[in-house]
Amino acid sequence: MHSNVSKLRQTLARQLERAGYEVVQARDGQEALAQLEQQQPADLILCDVEMPRMNGFEFLNQRRKVSHLAGIPVVMLTSRSGQKHRRLAMQLGANAYLTKPCLEYELLNQVEALLPSRQRQKVADY
C-alpha cells in the first residue's frame, strides 16, 4: 500500500509541476508540519485524510494552531467520500475537498481557484 501512496503522490506532483507549480512533498502529516516550519511557507497545501503517524484531520488541527500556517489554503484529496469526513475537514479549516480518483483538470481547477494569481506558486503535497 505504501508504494501505491507514494506513486500517487509522485503522479500528483508531476501534474502540478507540468502546470507550472513548484511542489514540495512529505510522507505524512508530521513530516509536512516539520517542512512547513523549516522552509518558506507554501502557498497551498494538498493533503490526504489517510496518512501514517498524523492523519489529515490531525494535520489540519495542528496547522491551525500555528499562526503563520493557519492562513494557507488546504485542499483535501482523499478516498473518503462521506459527508461526515467532508464536514469534519471543512470544520478543521480545509478550503476544498476532492474525492479520489480525481481528474487532473478538477485538481488544477481547484488549485487555480484558491491561487488566483497565476505566478508559479509553491504547492506542498502531503
Coordinates of C-alpha atoms in Angstrom, one line a residue:
M1 CA 0.0 0.0 0.0
H2 CA 2.8 2.4 0.9
S3 CA 4.2 2.2 -2.7
N4 CA 0.8 3.0 -4.2
V5 CA 0.5 6.0 -2.0
S6 CA 4.0 7.1 -3.0
K7 CA 3.2 6.6 -6.7
L8 CA 0.0 8.6 -6.4
R9 CA 1.9 11.4 -4.6
Q10 CA 4.5 11.4 -7.4
T11 CA 1.8 11.5 -10.1
L12 CA 0.1 14.4 -8.5
A13 CA 3.4 16.2 -8.1
R14 CA 4.2 15.7 -11.8
Q15 CA 0.7 17.0 -12.8
L16 CA 1.2 20.2 -10.7
E17 CA 4.8 20.7 -11.9
R18 CA 3.6 20.4 -15.6
A19 CA 1.1 23.1 -14.8
G20 CA 3.9 25.4 -13.6
Y21 CA 3.8 24.9 -9.8
E22 CA 6.8 24.2 -7.5
V23 CA 5.9 21.1 -5.4
V24 CA 7.4 20.0 -2.1
Q25 CA 6.4 16.6 -0.8
A26 CA 6.1 14.9 2.6
R27 CA 5.2 11.3 3.5
D28 CA 2.8 12.2 6.3
G29 CA 1.4 15.0 8.5
Q30 CA 4.3 15.1 10.9
E31 CA 6.9 15.5 8.1
A32 CA 4.6 18.1 6.5
L33 CA 4.5 20.3 9.6
A34 CA 8.2 20.0 10.1
Q35 CA 8.9 21.0 6.5
L36 CA 6.4 23.9 6.7
E37 CA 8.1 25.2 9.9
Q38 CA 11.7 24.9 8.4
Q39 CA 11.1 26.2 4.8
Q40 CA 9.4 29.2 3.3
P41 CA 5.7 28.5 3.8
A42 CA 3.7 27.1 0.9
D43 CA 1.0 29.0 -1.0
L44 CA -1.3 25.9 -0.9
I45 CA -1.3 22.5 0.8
L46 CA -2.7 19.4 -0.8
C47 CA -3.4 16.8 1.9
D48 CA -4.8 13.3 2.2
V49 CA -7.0 12.2 5.1
E50 CA -5.3 8.8 5.4
M51 CA -1.6 9.3 6.3
P52 CA 0.6 7.4 8.7
R53 CA 1.7 8.9 12.1
M54 CA -0.6 12.0 11.7
N55 CA -3.7 11.8 9.6
G56 CA -5.1 14.7 7.6
F57 CA -7.6 15.7 10.2
E58 CA -4.9 15.8 12.9
F59 CA -2.7 17.8 10.4
L60 CA -5.5 20.3 9.9
N61 CA -5.9 20.7 13.6
Q62 CA -2.2 21.2 14.3
R63 CA -1.8 23.6 11.3
R64 CA -4.4 26.0 12.6
K65 CA -2.6 26.3 15.9
V66 CA 0.5 27.8 14.1
S67 CA -0.3 31.4 13.1
H68 CA 1.8 31.6 10.0
L69 CA 0.4 28.3 8.7
A70 CA -3.2 28.8 9.6
G71 CA -4.0 31.0 6.5
I72 CA -2.5 28.7 3.9
P73 CA -5.3 27.2 1.8
V74 CA -5.7 23.4 2.1
V75 CA -7.2 21.0 -0.5
M76 CA -8.1 17.6 0.9
L77 CA -7.8 14.9 -1.7
T78 CA -9.0 11.6 -0.3
S79 CA -10.8 8.3 -1.0
R80 CA -13.2 9.2 1.9
S81 CA -16.3 10.3 0.1
G82 CA -18.7 10.5 3.0
Q83 CA -20.3 13.8 4.1
K84 CA -19.1 13.2 7.7
H85 CA -15.4 13.3 6.6
R86 CA -16.1 16.3 4.3
R87 CA -17.8 18.2 7.1
L88 CA -15.0 17.5 9.6
A89 CA -12.3 18.6 7.1
M90 CA -14.2 21.8 6.4
Q91 CA -14.7 22.5 10.1
L92 CA -11.0 22.0 10.7
G93 CA -10.1 24.6 8.0
A94 CA -9.9 22.8 4.7
N95 CA -10.8 25.1 1.8
A96 CA -11.8 22.3 -0.6
Y97 CA -12.4 18.5 -0.5
L98 CA -11.9 16.3 -3.6
T99 CA -12.5 12.6 -3.7
K100 CA -10.1 10.2 -5.4
P101 CA -9.9 9.3 -8.1
C102 CA -9.8 12.9 -9.1
L103 CA -9.4 14.0 -12.7
E104 CA -6.3 16.2 -13.3
Y105 CA -8.4 19.1 -14.6
E106 CA -10.6 19.0 -11.4
L107 CA -7.5 19.2 -9.2
L108 CA -5.9 22.0 -11.3
N109 CA -9.2 24.0 -11.4
Q110 CA -9.4 23.8 -7.6
V111 CA -5.8 24.8 -7.1
E112 CA -6.2 27.8 -9.5
A113 CA -9.4 28.8 -7.8
L114 CA -7.6 29.0 -4.5
L115 CA -4.5 30.7 -6.0
P116 CA -5.9 33.2 -8.5
S117 CA -2.6 34.9 -9.3
R118 CA -1.0 32.6 -11.9
Q119 CA 2.6 33.1 -10.8
R120 CA 4.5 30.0 -10.0
Q121 CA 3.1 29.0 -6.7
K122 CA 4.7 26.7 -4.2
V123 CA 2.3 23.8 -3.5
A124 CA 3.0 21.4 -0.7
D125 CA 1.7 17.9 -1.4
Y126 CA 1.2 15.8 1.7

